Short mmCIF file of N, CA, C and O in Angstrom, two decimals:
data_model
loop_
_atom_site.label_atom_id
_atom_site.label_comp_id
_atom_site.label_asym_id
_atom_site.label_seq_id
_atom_site.Cartn_x
_atom_site.Cartn_y
_atom_site.Cartn_z
N ASN V 1 -149.97 -76.73 57.59
CA ASN V 1 -148.78 -76.40 56.75
C ASN V 1 -149.09 -76.63 55.29
O ASN V 1 -149.36 -77.84 54.93
N LEU V 2 -149.16 -75.60 54.51
CA LEU V 2 -149.55 -75.69 53.16
C LEU V 2 -148.55 -76.48 52.28
O LEU V 2 -148.99 -77.18 51.35
N GLN V 3 -147.26 -76.41 52.64
CA GLN V 3 -146.27 -77.18 51.85
C GLN V 3 -146.49 -78.70 51.91
O GLN V 3 -146.16 -79.37 50.99
N LEU V 4 -147.03 -79.18 53.02
CA LEU V 4 -147.19 -80.62 53.16
C LEU V 4 -148.62 -81.04 52.74
O LEU V 4 -148.85 -82.20 52.79
N ASN V 5 -149.53 -80.13 52.45
CA ASN V 5 -150.89 -80.39 52.18
C ASN V 5 -151.00 -80.89 50.73
O ASN V 5 -150.57 -80.24 49.77
N SER V 6 -151.64 -82.01 50.53
CA SER V 6 -151.79 -82.53 49.13
C SER V 6 -152.70 -81.72 48.30
O SER V 6 -152.69 -81.77 47.13
N GLY V 7 -153.58 -80.85 48.92
CA GLY V 7 -154.43 -79.96 48.27
C GLY V 7 -153.92 -78.56 48.01
O GLY V 7 -154.66 -77.71 47.61
N ARG V 8 -152.62 -78.39 48.17
CA ARG V 8 -152.04 -77.08 48.00
C ARG V 8 -152.23 -76.47 46.66
O ARG V 8 -152.24 -75.29 46.53
N GLY V 9 -152.44 -77.32 45.65
CA GLY V 9 -152.67 -76.74 44.30
C GLY V 9 -154.05 -75.97 44.25
O GLY V 9 -154.25 -75.14 43.36
N GLU V 10 -154.93 -76.20 45.17
CA GLU V 10 -156.21 -75.56 45.20
C GLU V 10 -156.03 -74.07 45.57
O GLU V 10 -156.94 -73.23 45.39
N PHE V 11 -154.90 -73.72 46.19
CA PHE V 11 -154.61 -72.38 46.66
C PHE V 11 -153.56 -71.70 45.86
O PHE V 11 -152.73 -70.94 46.41
N ASN V 12 -153.56 -71.90 44.57
CA ASN V 12 -152.48 -71.35 43.74
C ASN V 12 -152.53 -69.87 43.51
O ASN V 12 -151.70 -69.25 42.93
N TYR V 13 -153.58 -69.21 44.06
CA TYR V 13 -153.71 -67.75 43.93
C TYR V 13 -152.95 -67.02 45.03
O TYR V 13 -152.91 -65.81 45.03
N PHE V 14 -152.42 -67.80 46.00
CA PHE V 14 -151.68 -67.18 47.10
C PHE V 14 -150.24 -66.95 46.59
O PHE V 14 -149.75 -67.65 45.71
N PRO V 15 -149.51 -66.07 47.23
CA PRO V 15 -148.06 -65.87 46.88
C PRO V 15 -147.29 -67.18 47.11
O PRO V 15 -147.73 -68.05 47.91
N GLU V 16 -146.25 -67.37 46.37
CA GLU V 16 -145.48 -68.62 46.34
C GLU V 16 -145.03 -69.08 47.75
O GLU V 16 -144.96 -70.25 48.01
N LYS V 17 -144.68 -68.19 48.63
CA LYS V 17 -144.08 -68.54 49.90
C LYS V 17 -145.17 -68.71 50.98
O LYS V 17 -144.87 -68.73 52.17
N THR V 18 -146.43 -68.80 50.64
CA THR V 18 -147.45 -68.98 51.62
C THR V 18 -147.27 -70.37 52.33
O THR V 18 -147.16 -71.36 51.67
N GLN V 19 -147.26 -70.31 53.65
CA GLN V 19 -147.03 -71.50 54.43
C GLN V 19 -148.29 -72.14 54.92
O GLN V 19 -148.36 -73.33 55.19
N GLY V 20 -149.30 -71.34 55.22
CA GLY V 20 -150.52 -71.90 55.78
C GLY V 20 -151.75 -71.17 55.24
O GLY V 20 -151.66 -70.05 54.84
N VAL V 21 -152.91 -71.90 55.33
CA VAL V 21 -154.11 -71.35 54.86
C VAL V 21 -155.18 -71.65 55.87
O VAL V 21 -155.24 -72.73 56.43
N LEU V 22 -156.08 -70.69 56.14
CA LEU V 22 -157.22 -70.86 56.98
C LEU V 22 -158.46 -70.56 56.19
O LEU V 22 -158.61 -69.50 55.60
N VAL V 23 -159.39 -71.53 56.13
CA VAL V 23 -160.62 -71.36 55.43
C VAL V 23 -161.74 -71.32 56.42
O VAL V 23 -161.96 -72.28 57.18
N LYS V 24 -162.45 -70.23 56.44
CA LYS V 24 -163.56 -70.05 57.47
C LYS V 24 -164.93 -69.85 56.75
O LYS V 24 -165.03 -68.89 56.03
N PRO V 25 -165.84 -70.78 56.93
CA PRO V 25 -167.21 -70.54 56.37
C PRO V 25 -167.88 -69.37 56.99
O PRO V 25 -167.68 -69.08 58.21
N ILE V 26 -168.64 -68.63 56.22
CA ILE V 26 -169.42 -67.52 56.70
C ILE V 26 -170.83 -67.84 56.47
O ILE V 26 -171.31 -68.02 55.34
N ASN V 27 -171.59 -67.93 57.57
CA ASN V 27 -172.99 -68.29 57.50
C ASN V 27 -173.83 -67.04 57.14
O ASN V 27 -173.93 -66.12 57.96
N VAL V 28 -174.39 -67.04 55.97
CA VAL V 28 -175.18 -65.86 55.49
C VAL V 28 -176.65 -66.38 55.43
O VAL V 28 -177.15 -66.73 54.43
N GLY V 29 -177.30 -66.36 56.60
CA GLY V 29 -178.65 -66.86 56.67
C GLY V 29 -178.66 -68.31 56.22
O GLY V 29 -178.01 -69.13 56.82
N MET V 30 -179.33 -68.57 55.16
CA MET V 30 -179.36 -69.94 54.62
C MET V 30 -178.30 -69.96 53.45
O MET V 30 -178.72 -69.91 52.30
N ALA V 31 -177.06 -69.92 53.82
CA ALA V 31 -176.01 -69.89 52.80
C ALA V 31 -175.79 -71.25 52.08
O ALA V 31 -174.86 -71.88 52.34
N THR V 32 -176.82 -71.59 51.32
CA THR V 32 -176.67 -72.83 50.51
C THR V 32 -177.03 -72.44 49.10
O THR V 32 -177.59 -71.38 48.85
N ALA V 33 -176.81 -73.35 48.23
CA ALA V 33 -177.11 -73.05 46.77
C ALA V 33 -178.59 -73.30 46.57
O ALA V 33 -179.02 -74.27 45.95
N SER V 34 -179.44 -72.56 47.19
CA SER V 34 -180.87 -72.69 47.14
C SER V 34 -181.49 -71.43 46.57
O SER V 34 -180.90 -70.36 46.62
N GLN V 35 -182.73 -71.49 46.03
CA GLN V 35 -183.41 -70.38 45.47
C GLN V 35 -184.18 -69.70 46.60
O GLN V 35 -184.96 -70.31 47.30
N LYS V 36 -184.00 -68.39 46.68
CA LYS V 36 -184.74 -67.59 47.70
C LYS V 36 -185.20 -66.36 46.90
O LYS V 36 -184.45 -65.40 46.67
N GLY V 37 -186.51 -66.39 46.53
CA GLY V 37 -187.07 -65.29 45.70
C GLY V 37 -186.38 -65.38 44.29
O GLY V 37 -186.25 -66.42 43.71
N ASP V 38 -185.87 -64.22 43.87
CA ASP V 38 -185.16 -64.14 42.63
C ASP V 38 -183.64 -64.29 42.77
O ASP V 38 -182.89 -64.17 41.82
N MET V 39 -183.20 -64.44 44.06
CA MET V 39 -181.81 -64.34 44.35
C MET V 39 -181.27 -65.79 44.63
O MET V 39 -181.87 -66.51 45.41
N LEU V 40 -180.13 -66.14 44.00
CA LEU V 40 -179.54 -67.43 44.32
C LEU V 40 -178.47 -67.18 45.39
O LEU V 40 -177.58 -66.29 45.20
N ILE V 41 -178.56 -67.93 46.50
CA ILE V 41 -177.59 -67.67 47.59
C ILE V 41 -176.53 -68.85 47.51
O ILE V 41 -176.89 -69.95 47.56
N GLN V 42 -175.31 -68.39 47.43
CA GLN V 42 -174.16 -69.32 47.34
C GLN V 42 -173.47 -69.40 48.70
O GLN V 42 -173.53 -68.43 49.48
N PRO V 43 -172.82 -70.53 48.94
CA PRO V 43 -171.97 -70.59 50.13
C PRO V 43 -170.85 -69.58 50.08
O PRO V 43 -170.34 -69.27 49.00
N VAL V 44 -170.50 -69.06 51.23
CA VAL V 44 -169.44 -68.06 51.36
C VAL V 44 -168.38 -68.49 52.29
O VAL V 44 -168.66 -69.07 53.35
N VAL V 45 -167.12 -68.31 51.91
CA VAL V 45 -166.04 -68.63 52.84
C VAL V 45 -165.03 -67.52 52.80
O VAL V 45 -164.92 -66.78 51.79
N MET V 46 -164.31 -67.38 53.84
CA MET V 46 -163.16 -66.41 53.95
C MET V 46 -161.88 -67.26 53.95
O MET V 46 -161.77 -68.25 54.62
N VAL V 47 -160.99 -66.94 53.01
CA VAL V 47 -159.74 -67.68 52.90
C VAL V 47 -158.59 -66.75 53.24
O VAL V 47 -158.44 -65.70 52.58
N LEU V 48 -157.77 -67.15 54.18
CA LEU V 48 -156.67 -66.33 54.61
C LEU V 48 -155.32 -67.16 54.50
O LEU V 48 -155.35 -68.32 54.75
N GLY V 49 -154.26 -66.41 54.19
CA GLY V 49 -152.94 -67.11 54.08
C GLY V 49 -151.97 -66.52 55.11
O GLY V 49 -152.13 -65.34 55.52
N THR V 50 -150.99 -67.26 55.38
CA THR V 50 -149.90 -66.80 56.29
C THR V 50 -148.50 -67.24 55.75
O THR V 50 -148.45 -68.19 55.01
N ASP V 51 -147.53 -66.42 56.12
CA ASP V 51 -146.16 -66.76 55.68
C ASP V 51 -145.35 -67.51 56.73
O ASP V 51 -144.17 -67.74 56.59
N THR V 52 -146.02 -67.97 57.78
CA THR V 52 -145.33 -68.80 58.80
C THR V 52 -146.02 -70.13 58.92
O THR V 52 -147.21 -70.25 58.67
N VAL V 53 -145.19 -71.19 59.31
CA VAL V 53 -145.74 -72.53 59.29
C VAL V 53 -146.87 -72.66 60.32
O VAL V 53 -147.88 -73.25 60.05
N ARG V 54 -146.65 -72.17 61.51
CA ARG V 54 -147.68 -72.22 62.52
C ARG V 54 -148.29 -70.80 62.77
O ARG V 54 -148.28 -70.27 63.86
N GLY V 55 -148.82 -70.27 61.66
CA GLY V 55 -149.20 -68.85 61.60
C GLY V 55 -150.52 -68.52 62.25
O GLY V 55 -150.80 -67.36 62.68
N PHE V 56 -151.42 -69.45 62.44
CA PHE V 56 -152.74 -69.14 62.98
C PHE V 56 -152.86 -69.72 64.41
O PHE V 56 -153.16 -70.94 64.55
N THR V 57 -152.66 -68.88 65.37
CA THR V 57 -152.80 -69.28 66.74
C THR V 57 -154.34 -69.36 67.08
O THR V 57 -155.21 -68.98 66.29
N SER V 58 -154.62 -69.89 68.29
CA SER V 58 -156.02 -69.90 68.76
C SER V 58 -156.63 -68.57 68.85
O SER V 58 -157.81 -68.37 68.58
N LYS V 59 -155.78 -67.51 69.18
CA LYS V 59 -156.25 -66.12 69.25
C LYS V 59 -156.58 -65.67 67.79
O LYS V 59 -157.57 -64.96 67.63
N ASP V 60 -155.74 -66.01 66.88
CA ASP V 60 -155.98 -65.63 65.49
C ASP V 60 -157.31 -66.23 65.00
O ASP V 60 -158.08 -65.60 64.28
N GLN V 61 -157.51 -67.52 65.30
CA GLN V 61 -158.68 -68.22 64.84
C GLN V 61 -159.92 -67.57 65.49
O GLN V 61 -160.99 -67.45 64.79
N ALA V 62 -159.84 -67.21 66.77
CA ALA V 62 -161.00 -66.55 67.43
C ALA V 62 -161.26 -65.19 66.75
O ALA V 62 -162.44 -64.80 66.51
N TRP V 63 -160.23 -64.44 66.44
CA TRP V 63 -160.38 -63.16 65.77
C TRP V 63 -161.01 -63.37 64.37
O TRP V 63 -161.99 -62.63 64.02
N VAL V 64 -160.61 -64.36 63.64
CA VAL V 64 -161.17 -64.65 62.28
C VAL V 64 -162.70 -64.99 62.48
O VAL V 64 -163.50 -64.62 61.67
N SER V 65 -163.02 -65.82 63.53
CA SER V 65 -164.35 -66.15 63.76
C SER V 65 -165.28 -64.93 64.05
O SER V 65 -166.37 -64.85 63.54
N THR V 66 -164.75 -64.01 64.83
CA THR V 66 -165.39 -62.77 65.10
C THR V 66 -165.68 -62.00 63.85
O THR V 66 -166.75 -61.46 63.60
N ILE V 67 -164.61 -61.85 63.04
CA ILE V 67 -164.79 -61.08 61.74
C ILE V 67 -165.82 -61.78 60.81
O ILE V 67 -166.66 -61.19 60.22
N ALA V 68 -165.73 -63.10 60.77
CA ALA V 68 -166.71 -63.89 59.96
C ALA V 68 -168.11 -63.63 60.45
O ALA V 68 -169.11 -63.55 59.66
N ASP V 69 -168.34 -63.63 61.82
CA ASP V 69 -169.68 -63.37 62.32
C ASP V 69 -170.18 -62.00 61.98
O ASP V 69 -171.33 -61.79 61.59
N LYS V 70 -169.27 -60.98 62.01
CA LYS V 70 -169.72 -59.63 61.62
C LYS V 70 -169.97 -59.51 60.14
O LYS V 70 -170.98 -58.88 59.72
N LEU V 71 -169.22 -60.20 59.33
CA LEU V 71 -169.52 -60.24 57.88
C LEU V 71 -170.75 -60.96 57.59
O LEU V 71 -171.60 -60.54 56.71
N SER V 72 -171.06 -61.99 58.36
CA SER V 72 -172.33 -62.73 58.15
C SER V 72 -173.59 -61.79 58.39
O SER V 72 -174.52 -61.77 57.63
N ILE V 73 -173.50 -61.05 59.46
CA ILE V 73 -174.59 -60.13 59.80
C ILE V 73 -174.73 -59.06 58.74
O ILE V 73 -175.86 -58.80 58.30
N THR V 74 -173.62 -58.47 58.34
CA THR V 74 -173.65 -57.41 57.33
C THR V 74 -174.13 -57.90 56.01
O THR V 74 -175.01 -57.26 55.39
N MET V 75 -173.66 -59.09 55.59
CA MET V 75 -174.05 -59.61 54.33
C MET V 75 -175.56 -60.02 54.30
O MET V 75 -176.27 -59.79 53.33
N ALA V 76 -176.05 -60.61 55.40
CA ALA V 76 -177.42 -61.02 55.51
C ALA V 76 -178.33 -59.74 55.44
O ALA V 76 -179.39 -59.73 54.77
N ALA V 77 -177.95 -58.70 56.14
CA ALA V 77 -178.69 -57.44 56.13
C ALA V 77 -178.72 -56.82 54.73
O ALA V 77 -179.74 -56.33 54.24
N THR V 78 -177.58 -56.83 54.07
CA THR V 78 -177.52 -56.31 52.69
C THR V 78 -178.36 -57.07 51.77
O THR V 78 -179.10 -56.47 50.93
N MET V 79 -178.33 -58.40 51.83
CA MET V 79 -179.13 -59.25 50.98
C MET V 79 -180.65 -59.05 51.25
O MET V 79 -181.40 -58.94 50.36
N ALA V 80 -181.00 -58.84 52.47
CA ALA V 80 -182.42 -58.58 52.83
C ALA V 80 -182.88 -57.23 52.25
O ALA V 80 -183.92 -57.15 51.69
N ASN V 81 -181.96 -56.25 52.38
CA ASN V 81 -182.37 -54.90 51.83
C ASN V 81 -182.45 -54.94 50.32
O ASN V 81 -183.34 -54.36 49.70
N ASN V 82 -181.47 -55.62 49.67
CA ASN V 82 -181.55 -55.78 48.20
C ASN V 82 -182.78 -56.51 47.77
O ASN V 82 -183.37 -56.21 46.76
N SER V 83 -183.15 -57.54 48.50
CA SER V 83 -184.30 -58.37 48.18
C SER V 83 -185.57 -57.43 48.29
O SER V 83 -186.44 -57.56 47.40
N LYS V 84 -185.72 -56.70 49.26
CA LYS V 84 -186.85 -55.77 49.50
C LYS V 84 -186.94 -54.78 48.37
O LYS V 84 -187.99 -54.53 47.84
N SER V 85 -185.75 -54.14 48.00
CA SER V 85 -185.81 -53.15 46.99
C SER V 85 -186.08 -53.68 45.61
O SER V 85 -186.71 -53.06 44.78
N GLN V 86 -185.84 -54.95 45.35
CA GLN V 86 -186.10 -55.68 44.04
C GLN V 86 -187.61 -55.89 43.95
O GLN V 86 -188.07 -55.97 42.83
N ARG V 87 -188.29 -56.07 45.04
CA ARG V 87 -189.72 -56.41 45.01
C ARG V 87 -190.55 -55.12 44.85
O ARG V 87 -191.66 -55.24 44.40
N MET V 88 -190.02 -53.96 45.17
CA MET V 88 -190.80 -52.70 45.07
C MET V 88 -190.91 -52.34 43.57
O MET V 88 -189.95 -52.42 42.81
N PRO V 89 -192.15 -51.83 43.21
CA PRO V 89 -192.32 -51.46 41.80
C PRO V 89 -191.58 -50.17 41.46
O PRO V 89 -191.22 -49.39 42.19
#
């Protein structure tokens, strides 16, 4: 429940009546602030809001995990392709 959360100020970009927030990390290979070639890889998270107090059921959380996994694969492949194209003369 976002209204009771002491960190609710961190989510001030959500609409005023947002009741809950789900933050899901997305693993993009080595998604840390480390240097890999010429590319700096930052941590990635997906942030979702809901307008109901108990808005994220276990099914919703499983769905979000599936989407995060798919995003992880897509982002890692994109980063690998970009890294390869930057190395070519």
